CSV table of C-alpha atoms in Angstrom, one decimal:
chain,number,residue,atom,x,y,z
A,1,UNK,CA,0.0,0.0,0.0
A,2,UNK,CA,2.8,1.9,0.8
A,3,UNK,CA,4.5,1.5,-2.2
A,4,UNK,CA,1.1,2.6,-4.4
A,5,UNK,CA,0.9,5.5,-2.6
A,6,UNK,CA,4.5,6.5,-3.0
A,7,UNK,CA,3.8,5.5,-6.7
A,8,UNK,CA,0.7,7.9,-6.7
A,9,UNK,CA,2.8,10.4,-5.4
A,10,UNK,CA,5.7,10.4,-7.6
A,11,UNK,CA,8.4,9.6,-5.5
A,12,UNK,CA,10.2,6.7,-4.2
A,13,UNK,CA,11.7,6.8,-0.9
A,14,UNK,CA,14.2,4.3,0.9
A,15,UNK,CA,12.0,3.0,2.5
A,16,UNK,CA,9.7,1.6,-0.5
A,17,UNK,CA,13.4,0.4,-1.7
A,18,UNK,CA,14.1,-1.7,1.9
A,19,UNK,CA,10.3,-3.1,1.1
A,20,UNK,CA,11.5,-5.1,-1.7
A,21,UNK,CA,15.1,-6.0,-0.7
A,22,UNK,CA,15.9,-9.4,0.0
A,23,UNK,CA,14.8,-10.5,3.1
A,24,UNK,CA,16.8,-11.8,6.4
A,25,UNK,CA,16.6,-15.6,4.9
A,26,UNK,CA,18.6,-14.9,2.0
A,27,UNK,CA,21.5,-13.3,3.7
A,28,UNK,CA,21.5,-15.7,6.5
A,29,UNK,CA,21.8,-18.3,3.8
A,30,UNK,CA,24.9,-16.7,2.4
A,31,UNK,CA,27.1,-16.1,4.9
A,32,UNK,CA,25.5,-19.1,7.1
A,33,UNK,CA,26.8,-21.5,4.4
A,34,UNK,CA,28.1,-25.1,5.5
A,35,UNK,CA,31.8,-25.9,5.9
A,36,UNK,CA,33.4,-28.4,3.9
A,37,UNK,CA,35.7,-31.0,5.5
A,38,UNK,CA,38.8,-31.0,4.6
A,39,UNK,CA,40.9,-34.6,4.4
A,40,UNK,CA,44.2,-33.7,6.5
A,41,UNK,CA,46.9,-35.9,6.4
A,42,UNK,CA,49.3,-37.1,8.9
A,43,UNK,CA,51.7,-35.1,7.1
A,44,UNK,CA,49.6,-32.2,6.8
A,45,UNK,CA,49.5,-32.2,10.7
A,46,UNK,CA,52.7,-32.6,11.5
A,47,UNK,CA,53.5,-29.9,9.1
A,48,UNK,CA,51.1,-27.7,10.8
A,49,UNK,CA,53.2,-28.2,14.5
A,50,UNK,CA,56.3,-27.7,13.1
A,51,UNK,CA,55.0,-24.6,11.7
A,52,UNK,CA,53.6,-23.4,15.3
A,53,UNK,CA,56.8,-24.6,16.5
A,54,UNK,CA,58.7,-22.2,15.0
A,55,UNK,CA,56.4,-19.5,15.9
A,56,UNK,CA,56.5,-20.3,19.8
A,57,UNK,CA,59.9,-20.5,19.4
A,58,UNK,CA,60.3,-16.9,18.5
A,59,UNK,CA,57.4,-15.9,20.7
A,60,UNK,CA,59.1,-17.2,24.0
A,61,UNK,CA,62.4,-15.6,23.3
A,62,UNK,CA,60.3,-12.2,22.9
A,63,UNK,CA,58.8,-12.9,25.8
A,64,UNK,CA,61.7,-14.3,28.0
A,65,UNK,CA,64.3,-11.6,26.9
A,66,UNK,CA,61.5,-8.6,27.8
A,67,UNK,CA,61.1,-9.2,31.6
A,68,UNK,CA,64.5,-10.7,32.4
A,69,UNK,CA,65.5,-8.6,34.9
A,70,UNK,CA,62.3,-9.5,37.0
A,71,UNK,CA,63.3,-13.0,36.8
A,72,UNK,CA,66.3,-13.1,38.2
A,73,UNK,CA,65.1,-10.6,40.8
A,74,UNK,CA,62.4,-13.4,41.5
A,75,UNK,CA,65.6,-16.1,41.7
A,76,UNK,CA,67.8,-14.4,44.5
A,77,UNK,CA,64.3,-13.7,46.8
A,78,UNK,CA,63.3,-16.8,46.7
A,79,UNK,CA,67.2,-18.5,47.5
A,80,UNK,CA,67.7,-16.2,50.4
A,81,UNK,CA,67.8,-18.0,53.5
A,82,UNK,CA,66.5,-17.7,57.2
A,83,UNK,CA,70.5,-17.3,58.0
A,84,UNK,CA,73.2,-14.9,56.2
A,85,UNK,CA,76.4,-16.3,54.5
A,86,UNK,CA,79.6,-14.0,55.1
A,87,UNK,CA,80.0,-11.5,52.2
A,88,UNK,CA,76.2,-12.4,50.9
A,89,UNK,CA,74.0,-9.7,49.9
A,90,UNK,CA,70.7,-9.4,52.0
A,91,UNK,CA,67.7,-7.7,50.3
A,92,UNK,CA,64.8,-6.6,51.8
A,93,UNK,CA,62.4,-6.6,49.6
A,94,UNK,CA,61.7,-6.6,45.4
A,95,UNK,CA,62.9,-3.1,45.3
A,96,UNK,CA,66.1,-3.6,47.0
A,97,UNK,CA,67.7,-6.5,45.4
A,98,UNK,CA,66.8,-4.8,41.7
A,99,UNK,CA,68.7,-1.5,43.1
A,100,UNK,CA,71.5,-3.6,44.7
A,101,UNK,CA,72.3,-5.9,41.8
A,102,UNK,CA,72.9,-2.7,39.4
A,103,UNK,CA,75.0,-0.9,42.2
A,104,UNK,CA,77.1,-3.9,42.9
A,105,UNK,CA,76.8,-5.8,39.5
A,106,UNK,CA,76.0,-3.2,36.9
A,107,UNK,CA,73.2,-2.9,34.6
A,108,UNK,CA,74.1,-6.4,32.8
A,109,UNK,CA,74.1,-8.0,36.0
A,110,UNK,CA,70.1,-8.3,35.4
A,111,UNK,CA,71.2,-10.4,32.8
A,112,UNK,CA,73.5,-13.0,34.3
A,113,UNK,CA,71.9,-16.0,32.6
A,114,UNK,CA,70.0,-14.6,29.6
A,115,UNK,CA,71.8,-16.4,26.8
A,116,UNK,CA,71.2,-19.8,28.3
A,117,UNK,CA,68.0,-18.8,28.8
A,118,UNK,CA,66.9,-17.7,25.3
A,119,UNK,CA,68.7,-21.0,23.9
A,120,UNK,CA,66.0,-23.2,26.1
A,121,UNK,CA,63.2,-20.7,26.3
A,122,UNK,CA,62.7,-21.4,22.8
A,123,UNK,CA,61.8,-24.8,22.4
A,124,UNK,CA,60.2,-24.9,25.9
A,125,UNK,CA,57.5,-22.7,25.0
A,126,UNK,CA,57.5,-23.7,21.7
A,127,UNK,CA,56.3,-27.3,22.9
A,128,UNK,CA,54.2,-25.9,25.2
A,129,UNK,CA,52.0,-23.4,23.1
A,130,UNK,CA,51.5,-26.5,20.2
A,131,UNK,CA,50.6,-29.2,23.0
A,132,UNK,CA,47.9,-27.1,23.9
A,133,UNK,CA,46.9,-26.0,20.5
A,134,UNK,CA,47.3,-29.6,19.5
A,135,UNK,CA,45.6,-31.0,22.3
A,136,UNK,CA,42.4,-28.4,21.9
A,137,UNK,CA,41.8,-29.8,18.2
A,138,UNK,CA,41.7,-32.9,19.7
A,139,UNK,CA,39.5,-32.8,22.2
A,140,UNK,CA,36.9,-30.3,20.7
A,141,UNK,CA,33.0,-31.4,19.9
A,142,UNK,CA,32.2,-32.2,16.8
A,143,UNK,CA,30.3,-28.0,16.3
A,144,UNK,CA,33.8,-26.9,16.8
A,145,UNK,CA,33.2,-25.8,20.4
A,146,UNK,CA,35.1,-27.1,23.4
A,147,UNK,CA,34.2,-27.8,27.2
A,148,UNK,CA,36.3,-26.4,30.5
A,149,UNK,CA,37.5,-29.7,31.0
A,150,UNK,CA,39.3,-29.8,27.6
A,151,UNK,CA,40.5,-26.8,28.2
A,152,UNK,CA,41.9,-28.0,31.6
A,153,UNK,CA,43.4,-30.9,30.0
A,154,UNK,CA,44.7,-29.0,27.2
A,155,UNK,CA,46.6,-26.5,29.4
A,156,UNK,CA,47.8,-29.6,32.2
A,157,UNK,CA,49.5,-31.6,29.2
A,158,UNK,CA,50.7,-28.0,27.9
A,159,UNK,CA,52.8,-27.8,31.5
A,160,UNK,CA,54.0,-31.4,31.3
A,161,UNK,CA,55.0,-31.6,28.3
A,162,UNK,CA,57.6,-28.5,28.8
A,163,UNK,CA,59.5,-30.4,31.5
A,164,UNK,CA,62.2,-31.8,29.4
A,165,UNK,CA,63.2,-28.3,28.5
A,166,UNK,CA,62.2,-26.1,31.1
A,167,UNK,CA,64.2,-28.2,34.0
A,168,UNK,CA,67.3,-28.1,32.7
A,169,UNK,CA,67.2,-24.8,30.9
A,170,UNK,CA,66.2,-23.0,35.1
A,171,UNK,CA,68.5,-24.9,37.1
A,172,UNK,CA,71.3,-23.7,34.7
A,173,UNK,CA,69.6,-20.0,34.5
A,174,UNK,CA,69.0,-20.1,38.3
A,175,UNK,CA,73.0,-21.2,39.1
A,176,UNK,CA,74.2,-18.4,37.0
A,177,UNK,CA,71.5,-15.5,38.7
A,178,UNK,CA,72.6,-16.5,42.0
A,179,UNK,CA,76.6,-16.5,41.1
A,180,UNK,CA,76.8,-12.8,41.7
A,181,UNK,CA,75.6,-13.0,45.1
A,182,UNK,CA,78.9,-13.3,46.9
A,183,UNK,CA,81.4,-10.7,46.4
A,184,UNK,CA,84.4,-11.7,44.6
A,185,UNK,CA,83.3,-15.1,44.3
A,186,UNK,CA,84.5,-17.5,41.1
A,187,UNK,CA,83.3,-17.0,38.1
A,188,UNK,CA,80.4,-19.4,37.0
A,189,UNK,CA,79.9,-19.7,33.2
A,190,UNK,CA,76.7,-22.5,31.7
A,191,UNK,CA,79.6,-24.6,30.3
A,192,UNK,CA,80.5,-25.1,33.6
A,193,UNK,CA,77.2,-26.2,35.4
A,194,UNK,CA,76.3,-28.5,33.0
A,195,UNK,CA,79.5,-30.0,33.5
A,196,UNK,CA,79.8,-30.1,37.1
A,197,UNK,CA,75.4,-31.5,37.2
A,198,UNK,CA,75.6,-34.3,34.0
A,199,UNK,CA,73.2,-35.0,32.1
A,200,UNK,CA,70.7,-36.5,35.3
A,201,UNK,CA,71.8,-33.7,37.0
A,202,UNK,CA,69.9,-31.0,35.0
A,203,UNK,CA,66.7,-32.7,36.2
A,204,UNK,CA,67.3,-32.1,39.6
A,205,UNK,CA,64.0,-30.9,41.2
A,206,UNK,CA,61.7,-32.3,38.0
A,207,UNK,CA,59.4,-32.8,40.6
A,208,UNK,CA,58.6,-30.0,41.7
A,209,UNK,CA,58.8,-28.4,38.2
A,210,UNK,CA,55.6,-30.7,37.2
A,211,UNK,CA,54.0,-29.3,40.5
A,212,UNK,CA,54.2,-26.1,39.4
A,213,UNK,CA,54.3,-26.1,35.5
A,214,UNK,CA,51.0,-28.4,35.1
A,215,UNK,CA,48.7,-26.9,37.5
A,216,UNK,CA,50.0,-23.1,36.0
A,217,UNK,CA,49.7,-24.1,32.3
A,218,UNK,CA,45.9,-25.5,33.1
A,219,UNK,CA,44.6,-22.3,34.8
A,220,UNK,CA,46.7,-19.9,32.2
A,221,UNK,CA,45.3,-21.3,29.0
A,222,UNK,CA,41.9,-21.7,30.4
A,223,UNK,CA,41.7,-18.1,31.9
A,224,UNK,CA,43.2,-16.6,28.6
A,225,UNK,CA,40.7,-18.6,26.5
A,226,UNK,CA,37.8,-16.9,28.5
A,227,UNK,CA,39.5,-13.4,29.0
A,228,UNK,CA,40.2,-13.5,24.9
A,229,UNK,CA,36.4,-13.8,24.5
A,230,UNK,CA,35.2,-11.5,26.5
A,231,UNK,CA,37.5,-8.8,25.5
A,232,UNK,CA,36.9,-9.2,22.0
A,233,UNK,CA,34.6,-6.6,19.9
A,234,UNK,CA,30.5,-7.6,19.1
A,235,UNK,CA,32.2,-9.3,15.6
A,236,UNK,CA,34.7,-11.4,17.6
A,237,UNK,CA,37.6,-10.0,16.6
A,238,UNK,CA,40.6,-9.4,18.9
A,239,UNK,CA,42.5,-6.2,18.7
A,240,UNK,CA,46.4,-6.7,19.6
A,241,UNK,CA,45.3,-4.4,22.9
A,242,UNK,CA,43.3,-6.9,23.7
A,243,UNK,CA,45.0,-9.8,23.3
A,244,UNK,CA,47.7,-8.3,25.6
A,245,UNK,CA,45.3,-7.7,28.2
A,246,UNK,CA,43.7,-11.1,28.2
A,247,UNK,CA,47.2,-12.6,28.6
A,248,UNK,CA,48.8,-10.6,31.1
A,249,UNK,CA,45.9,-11.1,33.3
A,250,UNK,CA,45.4,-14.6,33.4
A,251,UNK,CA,49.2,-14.6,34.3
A,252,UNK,CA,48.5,-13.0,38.0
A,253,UNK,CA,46.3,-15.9,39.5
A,254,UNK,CA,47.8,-19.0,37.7
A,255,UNK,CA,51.9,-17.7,38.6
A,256,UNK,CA,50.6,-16.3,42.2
A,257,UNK,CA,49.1,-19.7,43.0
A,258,UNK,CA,51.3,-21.9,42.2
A,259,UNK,CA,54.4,-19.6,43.9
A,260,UNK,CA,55.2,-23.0,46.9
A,261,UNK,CA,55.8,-25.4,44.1
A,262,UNK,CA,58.7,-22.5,42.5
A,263,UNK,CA,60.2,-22.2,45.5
A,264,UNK,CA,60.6,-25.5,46.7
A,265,UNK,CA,61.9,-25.9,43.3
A,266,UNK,CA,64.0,-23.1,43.3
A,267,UNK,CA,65.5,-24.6,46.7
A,268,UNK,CA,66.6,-28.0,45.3
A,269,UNK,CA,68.1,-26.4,42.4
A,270,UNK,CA,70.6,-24.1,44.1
A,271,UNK,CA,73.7,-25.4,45.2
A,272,UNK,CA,73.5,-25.2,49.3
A,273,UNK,CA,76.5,-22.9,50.8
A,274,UNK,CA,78.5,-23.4,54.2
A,275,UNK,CA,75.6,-23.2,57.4
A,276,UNK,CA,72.7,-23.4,55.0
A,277,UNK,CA,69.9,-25.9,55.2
A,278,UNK,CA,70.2,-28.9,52.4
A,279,UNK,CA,67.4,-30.6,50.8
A,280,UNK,CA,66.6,-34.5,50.2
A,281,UNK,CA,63.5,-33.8,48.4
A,282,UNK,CA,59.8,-32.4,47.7
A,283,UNK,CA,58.6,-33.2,51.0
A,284,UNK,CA,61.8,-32.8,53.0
A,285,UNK,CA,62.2,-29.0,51.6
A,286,UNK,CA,58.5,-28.2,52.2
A,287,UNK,CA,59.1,-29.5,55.6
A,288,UNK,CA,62.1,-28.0,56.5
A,289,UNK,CA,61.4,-24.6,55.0
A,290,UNK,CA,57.9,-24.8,57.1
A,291,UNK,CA,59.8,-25.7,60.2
A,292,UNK,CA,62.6,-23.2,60.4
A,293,UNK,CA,61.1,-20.1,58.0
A,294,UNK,CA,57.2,-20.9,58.7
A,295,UNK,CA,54.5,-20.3,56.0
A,296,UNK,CA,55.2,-17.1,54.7
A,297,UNK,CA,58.6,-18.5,53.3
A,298,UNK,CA,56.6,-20.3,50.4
A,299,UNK,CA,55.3,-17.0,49.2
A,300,UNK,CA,58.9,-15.4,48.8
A,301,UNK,CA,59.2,-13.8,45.6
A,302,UNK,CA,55.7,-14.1,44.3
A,303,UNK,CA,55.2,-10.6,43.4
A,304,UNK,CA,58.0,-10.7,41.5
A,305,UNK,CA,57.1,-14.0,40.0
A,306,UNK,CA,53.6,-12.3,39.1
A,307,UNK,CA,55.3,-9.4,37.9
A,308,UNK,CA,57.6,-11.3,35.9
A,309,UNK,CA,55.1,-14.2,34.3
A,310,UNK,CA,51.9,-12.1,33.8
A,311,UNK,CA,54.0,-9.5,30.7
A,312,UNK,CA,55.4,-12.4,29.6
A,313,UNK,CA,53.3,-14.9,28.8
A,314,UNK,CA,51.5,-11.5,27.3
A,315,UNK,CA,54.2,-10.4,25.4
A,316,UNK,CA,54.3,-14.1,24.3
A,317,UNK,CA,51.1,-15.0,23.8
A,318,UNK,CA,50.5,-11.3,21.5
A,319,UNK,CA,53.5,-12.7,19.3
A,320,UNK,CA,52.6,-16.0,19.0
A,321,UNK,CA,49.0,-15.3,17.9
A,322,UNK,CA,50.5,-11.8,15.8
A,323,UNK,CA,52.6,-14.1,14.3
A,324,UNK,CA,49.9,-16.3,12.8
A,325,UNK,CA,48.1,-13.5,11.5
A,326,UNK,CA,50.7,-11.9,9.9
A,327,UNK,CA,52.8,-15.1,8.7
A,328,UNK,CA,49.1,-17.3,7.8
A,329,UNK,CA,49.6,-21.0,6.5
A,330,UNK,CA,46.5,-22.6,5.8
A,331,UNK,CA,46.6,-26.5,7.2
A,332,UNK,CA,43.4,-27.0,7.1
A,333,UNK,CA,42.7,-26.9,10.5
A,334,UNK,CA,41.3,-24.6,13.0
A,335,UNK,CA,42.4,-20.6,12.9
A,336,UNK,CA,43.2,-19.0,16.3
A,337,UNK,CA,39.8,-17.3,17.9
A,338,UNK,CA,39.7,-13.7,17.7
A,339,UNK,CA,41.8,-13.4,14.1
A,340,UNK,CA,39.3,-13.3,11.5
A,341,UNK,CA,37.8,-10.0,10.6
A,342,UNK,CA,33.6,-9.7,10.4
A,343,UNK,CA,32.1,-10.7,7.0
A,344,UNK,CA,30.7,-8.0,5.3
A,345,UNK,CA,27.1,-8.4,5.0
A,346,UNK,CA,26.5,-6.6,1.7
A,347,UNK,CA,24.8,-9.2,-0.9
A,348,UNK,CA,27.8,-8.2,-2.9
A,349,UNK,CA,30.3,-9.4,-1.1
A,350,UNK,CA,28.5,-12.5,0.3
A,351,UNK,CA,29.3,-16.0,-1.5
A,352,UNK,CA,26.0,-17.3,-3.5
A,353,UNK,CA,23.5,-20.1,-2.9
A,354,UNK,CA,24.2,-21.3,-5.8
A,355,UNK,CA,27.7,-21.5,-7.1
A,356,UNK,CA,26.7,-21.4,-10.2
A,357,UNK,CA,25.7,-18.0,-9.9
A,358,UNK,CA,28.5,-15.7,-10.6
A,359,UNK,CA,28.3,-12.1,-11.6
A,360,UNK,CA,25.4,-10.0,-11.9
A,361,UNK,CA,23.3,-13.0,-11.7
A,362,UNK,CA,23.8,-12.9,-8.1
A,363,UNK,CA,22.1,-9.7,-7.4
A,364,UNK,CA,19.6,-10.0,-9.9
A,365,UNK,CA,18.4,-13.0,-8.3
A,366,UNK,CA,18.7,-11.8,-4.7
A,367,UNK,CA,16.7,-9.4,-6.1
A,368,UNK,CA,13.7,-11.1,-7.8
A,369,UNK,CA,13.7,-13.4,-4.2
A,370,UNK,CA,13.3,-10.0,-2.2
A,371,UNK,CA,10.5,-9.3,-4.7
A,372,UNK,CA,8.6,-12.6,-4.5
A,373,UNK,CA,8.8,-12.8,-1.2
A,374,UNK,CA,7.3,-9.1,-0.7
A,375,UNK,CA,4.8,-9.2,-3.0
A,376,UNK,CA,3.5,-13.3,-3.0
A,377,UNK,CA,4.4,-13.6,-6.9
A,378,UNK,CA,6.3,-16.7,-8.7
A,379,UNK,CA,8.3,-15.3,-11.0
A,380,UNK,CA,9.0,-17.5,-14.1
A,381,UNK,CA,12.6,-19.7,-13.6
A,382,UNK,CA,14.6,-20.0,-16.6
A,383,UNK,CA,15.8,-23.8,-17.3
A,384,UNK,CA,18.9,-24.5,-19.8
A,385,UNK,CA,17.4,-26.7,-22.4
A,386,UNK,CA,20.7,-27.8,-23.5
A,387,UNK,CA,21.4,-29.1,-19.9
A,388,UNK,CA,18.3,-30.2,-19.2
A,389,UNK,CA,18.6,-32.7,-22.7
A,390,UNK,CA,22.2,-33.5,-21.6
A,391,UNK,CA,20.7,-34.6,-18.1
């Protein structure tokens, strides 16, 4: 009616225009069209880790090398003792061992360790970012979403699976950050600690490495994966911004939490000096530190360890999933959550029902759908008799 008087009246408005557009169905079958499964190979897969290997590797050498100096800050709070050592540096707090290593060690004493450090950090977070990404493809539901406890697992075999590397890559680290602590003492080079542990040496204290790493890796990833979606714009996308934020946070309670298990670890790593307490294991350092520091002693260096893990495992996780975007190989598989851009909904630009429609076809037939469906005709369909006789 609207359109007759408009007719009548000599003008057409927008609004006579949006009458006959094509309706809601049309574009929802467009862009709501199904997926096609692709056939990946074992070879296709293994292809896709390496190629997420490579990219953690680079990520966790960004990440390690930009908060190094809280680290090892972290290191020498948590190895200082109830008792002093003569010509041993006492800090008080956080503050005071950062301003006391660059007074007595210079600015590259921060850095005691890093080279080491980078070496390992590369395939230990390397591992761990594809264990989770692999395990999350494997454990998703068949619509592509996937439940906490996947994400749980996901994370847990994440933090396991970076053992191998992380133990003997922090035990060498840790050695060299607390070599400067003693003034004038010998001069203690990587070469040398892996000489003087051997090879079962370096996984001195795995124990307590799993006690921390697996419980921190399953609260991490699951935090991020829920932080990432919340943070990300009504399309789903992920600004860089936001990715950073989503990462550092979930840092705080997953590194803060798990702070006992780093120092009880730290403690069986570090070589014990004259009058200072010496460990058998697990249980015998918790005990011992319990008995003759009390429970605040397992909290020593936690803000530092949250200050150091929350930026970076964000400036890791930003690079690793920057990195993806910017460097994309398509396996086949699933693309990282947050990376695609929103669809543009202009018939245009949206794919057709029917393949076979290319061109102008495609809006002339959105077009004559909007009509029919406005107006209750049935427009006559033109049939190919040539395919129809081939048929």
């Amino acid at each position: 009616m609207v359109l007759m008087v408009s007719f009548v009246s000599r003008r057409i408005r927008m609004g006579d225009i949006d009458k006959i557009a094509p309706g809601a169905d049309l574009v929802r079958q467009q862009t709501e069209q199904p997926k096609t499964e692709v056939d990946r190979t074992v070879l296709v897969q293994v292809a896709e880790s390496v190629y997420r290997f490579a990219l953690g590797s680079v990520a966790g050498a960004t990440g390690a090398t930009a908060v190094y100096p809280i680290d090892l800050v972290k290191t020498r709070m948590q190895n200082q003792r109830g008792g002093s050592v003569v010509g041993e540096l006492m800090y008080k707090n956080s503050i005071d061992c950062f301003t006391k290593v660059v007074r007595f060690e210079g600015i590259f004493g921060l850095y005691r360790g890093l080279l080491p450090q980078i070496v390992g950090v590369a395939p230990e977070k390397a591992i761990k970012l594809t264990m989770n990404d692999l395990v999350r493809d494997k454990v998703r539901n068949k619509d592509g979403s996937l439940p906490l406890w996947g994400e749980i697992l996901a994370g847990g075999c994440a933090g396991g699976s970076q053992v191998m590397f992380t133990n003997p890559l922090e035990i060498v680290k840790i050695r060299l950050q607390v070599a400067g602590e003693i003034a004038g003492g010998p001069r203690v080079s990587a070469i040398n600690v892996i000489k003087d542990l051997g090879i079962f040496g370096l996984y001195k204290g795995a124990r307590a490495c799993f006690l921390r790493d697996i419980p921190f890796s399953a609260l991490y990833f699951t935090s991020y994966a829920h932080l990432k979606k919340y943070f990300a714009d009504e399309n789903g996308h992920n600004s860089p911004l936001s990715l950073l934020t989503a990462a550092t946070i979930s840092g705080a309670p997953a590194a803060s939490l798990v702070t006992p298990a780093d120092v009880i670890k730290t403690r069986l790593q570090v070589v014990a000096r004259s009058g200072q307490t010496t460990y058998a294991g697990v249980f015998d350092c918790a005990r011992k530190i319990w008995a003759e520091e009390g429970g605040t002693a397992f909290w020593k260096g936690a803000g530092a360890r949250v200050c150091r893990s929350s930026p970076q495992f964000g400036v890791t996780l930003l690079t690793y999933e920057l990195l993806q975007r910017y460097l994309p190989v398509d396996f086949g598989g699933n693309q990282p959550e947050g990376s695609k851009t929103s669809k543009s909904m202009h018939l245009a630009d949206l794919p057709p029902v029917n393949p076979e429609h290319i061109g102008g076809l495609r809006l002339a037939v959105a077009t004559f759908t909007g009509v029919e469906s406005k107006f209750g005709l049935f427009l006559p369909k033109f049939r190919n008799p040539i395919a129809k006789v081939e048929s």
